[in-house]
Coordinates of C-alpha atoms in Angstrom, one line a residue:
M1 CA -29.7 -81.5 -87.3
T2 CA -28.2 -84.0 -89.6
V3 CA -30.1 -84.8 -92.7
T4 CA -29.9 -88.8 -92.9
T5 CA -30.0 -89.8 -96.5
A6 CA -29.9 -93.6 -96.2
P7 CA -29.8 -96.2 -98.9
A8 CA -32.9 -95.9 -101.1
A9 CA -33.0 -99.6 -102.0
P10 CA -35.0 -101.8 -99.6
V11 CA -33.0 -103.0 -96.6
T12 CA -33.7 -105.6 -94.1
S13 CA -32.6 -106.4 -90.6
G14 CA -30.4 -109.2 -91.8
Q15 CA -28.1 -106.8 -93.7
Q16 CA -24.8 -105.6 -92.2
T17 CA -25.2 -102.7 -89.8
Q18 CA -23.4 -99.4 -89.8
S19 CA -21.2 -98.3 -86.9
F20 CA -19.4 -95.5 -85.2
S21 CA -16.4 -95.8 -82.8
S22 CA -17.6 -97.0 -79.4
T23 CA -16.2 -93.9 -77.6
D24 CA -18.1 -91.4 -79.9
A25 CA -21.2 -93.5 -79.8
E26 CA -21.3 -93.8 -76.0
Q27 CA -20.8 -90.0 -75.6
R28 CA -23.5 -89.3 -78.3
F29 CA -25.9 -91.7 -76.6
N30 CA -25.5 -90.0 -73.2
N31 CA -26.0 -86.5 -74.7
Q32 CA -29.2 -87.5 -76.6
R33 CA -31.1 -89.4 -74.0
P34 CA -34.9 -88.7 -74.3
S35 CA -36.8 -87.1 -71.4
V36 CA -38.8 -90.2 -70.5
E37 CA -39.7 -91.0 -67.0
G38 CA -37.8 -94.2 -65.9
Y39 CA -35.6 -94.1 -69.0
S40 CA -32.6 -96.4 -68.7
N41 CA -29.3 -96.4 -70.5
D42 CA -29.8 -100.1 -71.0
Q43 CA -32.8 -99.7 -73.3
P44 CA -32.4 -99.1 -77.1
S45 CA -32.7 -95.7 -78.8
Y46 CA -33.9 -95.1 -82.4
V47 CA -32.9 -92.8 -85.2
L48 CA -35.4 -91.5 -87.8
S49 CA -34.1 -90.4 -91.2
L50 CA -35.4 -89.5 -94.6
W51 CA -35.4 -92.2 -97.3
T52 CA -34.3 -90.7 -100.7
D53 CA -33.9 -92.1 -104.1
R54 CA -30.7 -93.9 -105.0
A55 CA -29.2 -91.5 -107.5
H56 CA -29.5 -88.5 -105.1
N57 CA -28.2 -90.6 -102.2
D58 CA -25.3 -91.9 -104.3
S59 CA -24.1 -88.3 -105.1
M60 CA -24.2 -87.2 -101.5
N61 CA -22.6 -90.4 -100.3
S62 CA -19.8 -90.0 -102.8
L63 CA -19.0 -86.6 -101.3
R64 CA -19.1 -88.0 -97.8
K65 CA -16.7 -90.8 -98.8
T66 CA -14.3 -88.3 -100.2
Y67 CA -14.3 -85.7 -97.4
F68 CA -15.1 -87.6 -94.2
P69 CA -12.0 -89.1 -92.5
P70 CA -12.0 -92.7 -93.8
K71 CA -11.5 -94.4 -90.4
L72 CA -14.4 -92.5 -88.9
N73 CA -16.8 -92.8 -91.8
K74 CA -19.0 -95.7 -90.7
I75 CA -22.4 -94.8 -91.9
P76 CA -23.8 -93.6 -95.3
A77 CA -24.8 -90.0 -96.1
H78 CA -28.0 -89.2 -94.3
I79 CA -30.6 -86.6 -93.3
T80 CA -31.7 -87.1 -89.7
L81 CA -35.1 -86.0 -88.4
F82 CA -34.8 -87.4 -84.9
H83 CA -31.6 -88.6 -83.2
A84 CA -32.9 -90.5 -80.1
L85 CA -36.3 -92.0 -79.9
P86 CA -36.7 -94.2 -76.8
G87 CA -37.3 -97.9 -77.2
S88 CA -39.9 -97.8 -74.3
K89 CA -42.1 -95.7 -76.7
L90 CA -41.5 -97.7 -79.8
E91 CA -44.8 -99.7 -79.9
S92 CA -47.1 -97.2 -78.2
D93 CA -46.0 -93.9 -79.8
V94 CA -43.1 -94.1 -82.3
L95 CA -44.3 -96.7 -84.8
P96 CA -48.0 -95.7 -84.9
A97 CA -47.1 -92.0 -85.5
I98 CA -44.6 -92.9 -88.3
R99 CA -47.1 -95.2 -90.0
H100 CA -49.8 -92.6 -89.8
I101 CA -47.7 -89.8 -91.3
A102 CA -46.3 -92.1 -94.0
S103 CA -49.8 -93.0 -95.1
R104 CA -50.8 -89.3 -95.4
T105 CA -47.6 -87.9 -97.0
P106 CA -46.9 -88.0 -100.8
P107 CA -43.3 -88.4 -102.1
Y108 CA -41.8 -85.0 -102.7
R109 CA -38.6 -83.5 -104.1
V110 CA -35.7 -82.1 -102.2
R111 CA -32.6 -80.2 -103.4
A112 CA -29.0 -80.1 -102.0
T113 CA -28.5 -76.4 -102.2
N114 CA -25.0 -75.4 -101.1
P115 CA -22.2 -76.3 -98.7
M116 CA -22.0 -74.8 -95.2
R117 CA -19.4 -74.7 -92.6
L118 CA -19.8 -76.9 -89.5
S119 CA -17.7 -76.7 -86.3
H120 CA -15.3 -79.5 -87.4
G121 CA -16.3 -80.1 -91.0
V122 CA -18.7 -79.3 -93.8
G123 CA -22.4 -79.9 -94.4
I124 CA -24.7 -79.7 -97.4
K125 CA -27.9 -77.7 -96.9
V126 CA -31.1 -79.4 -98.0
A127 CA -34.4 -77.7 -98.9
D128 CA -37.6 -78.8 -100.6
D129 CA -37.4 -78.4 -104.3
I130 CA -40.5 -76.2 -104.6
D131 CA -39.6 -74.6 -108.0
H132 CA -41.4 -77.3 -109.9
A133 CA -44.0 -78.2 -107.2
N134 CA -47.6 -78.5 -108.2
D135 CA -50.1 -75.8 -107.0
S136 CA -51.2 -77.8 -104.0
T137 CA -47.8 -78.0 -102.4
R138 CA -46.1 -74.9 -103.9
G139 CA -44.1 -73.1 -101.2
R140 CA -44.7 -75.7 -98.5
N141 CA -41.7 -77.3 -96.9
M142 CA -42.8 -80.9 -96.5
T143 CA -39.7 -82.0 -94.5
R144 CA -40.5 -79.4 -91.9
I145 CA -44.2 -80.3 -91.9
V146 CA -43.4 -84.0 -91.3
H147 CA -40.9 -83.1 -88.6
A148 CA -43.3 -80.7 -86.9
E149 CA -46.2 -83.1 -86.9
L150 CA -44.1 -85.9 -85.3
R151 CA -42.5 -83.5 -82.8
K152 CA -45.9 -82.4 -81.7
K153 CA -46.9 -86.0 -81.1
W154 CA -43.7 -86.8 -79.2
G155 CA -42.9 -83.5 -77.6
E156 CA -43.4 -84.4 -74.0
W157 CA -40.5 -86.9 -74.0
L158 CA -38.1 -85.9 -76.8
S159 CA -34.5 -85.2 -76.0
E160 CA -33.3 -81.6 -75.8
Q161 CA -31.6 -81.9 -79.2
D162 CA -34.7 -83.4 -80.9
S163 CA -36.9 -80.7 -79.4
T164 CA -35.0 -77.8 -81.0
P165 CA -35.8 -76.4 -84.5
P166 CA -33.9 -78.5 -87.0
R167 CA -31.4 -77.5 -89.7
F168 CA -31.7 -80.2 -92.3
H169 CA -28.4 -81.1 -94.0
Y170 CA -26.0 -83.8 -95.0
T171 CA -22.7 -84.0 -93.1
V172 CA -19.9 -84.8 -95.6
M173 CA -17.0 -83.9 -93.4
N174 CA -16.8 -84.0 -89.6
K175 CA -14.4 -84.6 -86.7
V176 CA -11.6 -82.7 -88.5
N177 CA -9.6 -80.4 -86.2
N178 CA -7.3 -79.0 -88.9
E179 CA -8.8 -75.6 -89.8
R180 CA -6.9 -75.5 -93.1
V181 CA -8.2 -78.9 -94.2
V182 CA -11.8 -77.9 -93.5
E183 CA -11.5 -74.6 -95.4
Q184 CA -9.9 -76.4 -98.4
A185 CA -12.8 -78.9 -98.4
L186 CA -15.4 -76.1 -98.2
A187 CA -13.8 -74.3 -101.1
Q188 CA -13.6 -77.5 -103.2
L189 CA -17.3 -78.3 -102.4
E190 CA -18.3 -74.8 -103.3
E191 CA -16.6 -75.3 -106.7
S192 CA -18.4 -78.6 -107.1
F193 CA -21.8 -77.0 -106.5
K194 CA -20.9 -74.1 -108.9
R195 CA -20.0 -76.5 -111.7
G196 CA -22.6 -79.1 -110.9
E197 CA -20.1 -82.0 -110.6
D198 CA -17.8 -83.6 -108.1
V199 CA -14.4 -81.9 -108.8
S200 CA -12.6 -83.9 -106.0
G201 CA -11.8 -86.8 -108.3
G202 CA -12.8 -89.0 -105.4
K203 CA -9.8 -88.1 -103.4
F204 CA -9.0 -85.7 -100.6
D205 CA -5.8 -85.5 -98.6
H206 CA -6.7 -85.0 -94.9
S207 CA -3.2 -84.0 -94.1
G208 CA -4.0 -80.8 -95.9
K209 CA -0.6 -80.9 -97.8
N210 CA -1.6 -82.1 -101.2
N211 CA -5.3 -81.9 -101.8
D212 CA -6.6 -82.6 -105.3
R213 CA -7.3 -79.2 -106.7
L214 CA -8.4 -77.8 -110.1
D215 CA -5.6 -77.3 -112.6
E216 CA -4.8 -74.0 -114.2
E217 CA -7.4 -74.5 -117.0
G218 CA -10.1 -75.1 -114.4
E219 CA -10.1 -78.8 -115.3
G220 CA -9.8 -81.5 -112.7
T221 CA -7.1 -84.2 -112.8
D222 CA -9.7 -86.9 -112.9
R223 CA -13.0 -87.5 -114.8
H224 CA -15.7 -85.7 -112.8
Q225 CA -19.2 -87.1 -112.2
K226 CA -22.3 -85.0 -112.3
L227 CA -24.0 -84.5 -109.0
A228 CA -27.7 -85.3 -108.5
F229 CA -28.7 -82.3 -106.5
V230 CA -32.4 -83.0 -106.8
G231 CA -33.8 -86.1 -105.2
E232 CA -37.1 -87.6 -104.2
V233 CA -38.0 -88.3 -100.6
Q234 CA -39.7 -91.6 -100.8
G235 CA -40.4 -92.2 -97.1
L236 CA -38.8 -92.6 -93.7
I237 CA -36.2 -95.0 -92.3
L238 CA -36.1 -96.0 -88.6
W239 CA -32.8 -97.4 -87.3
R240 CA -32.0 -98.9 -83.9
Y241 CA -29.1 -97.0 -82.4
E242 CA -26.9 -99.0 -80.0
R243 CA -24.4 -97.9 -77.4
S244 CA -21.8 -99.8 -79.3
G245 CA -22.3 -97.3 -82.2
H246 CA -24.2 -99.5 -84.6
W247 CA -27.3 -98.4 -86.6
A248 CA -29.1 -101.7 -86.8
D249 CA -32.3 -103.2 -88.3
P250 CA -33.4 -100.4 -90.6
E251 CA -37.1 -100.4 -91.3
Q252 CA -38.5 -98.4 -94.2
F253 CA -41.9 -96.6 -94.3
K254 CA -43.0 -95.6 -97.8
F255 CA -44.9 -92.4 -98.4
T256 CA -48.2 -93.4 -99.9
G257 CA -50.4 -90.3 -99.4
R258 CA -51.7 -87.9 -101.9
D259 CA -50.9 -84.2 -102.2
R260 CA -52.0 -82.5 -99.0

């Protein structure tokens, strides 16, 4: 499951929407239809993602901008909780559940832990940052708790994908069929996480012929930026997903609860 970190600053429905290619979007839409009686392809579907602080999101988005094929990179770095929530359930089930859990959940920290190989790209694993958690939340994975509570409320009509156990992560490279390019990106990202900074220099050659690599002294050719591995989850973001490929009208739900 894709971890959607979306922009942390407030966003409104009047802002420009994000988009995929129409072909990819239509195929994804058909594959993720919820199991709702009377569900129609004509009704909207919604995506629910985590809302993280800007510094953390900017670091992950920088990696995505570097490694994701530019022509296909139409949305920001993100951690998705649910991919296809049906519009027919929006007012009766989806919004009430989101508002309820946001009112009970406190902000909490997450950490981007390490790169992982995906079928056609590379992801960044994400886990709760429990090393510095207080006693009441120590050892508890709040992301999984939030997801599990919502899945329990919506379980009867969720899509097959949204009903399966999640694997929270950022996708920073995808839709790349060149094995050599993917392996080079994975190696470079592993070096970034080892050093705690983006060693790509903001560039990556998707032809695989001349990727920016470290020089013989272990120094990059460009000035590297520190990566904000640790971030704060501040709430949830609900996006309308359209068959055209757009993620539209983002609505934020701030976590206002106290420690559970």
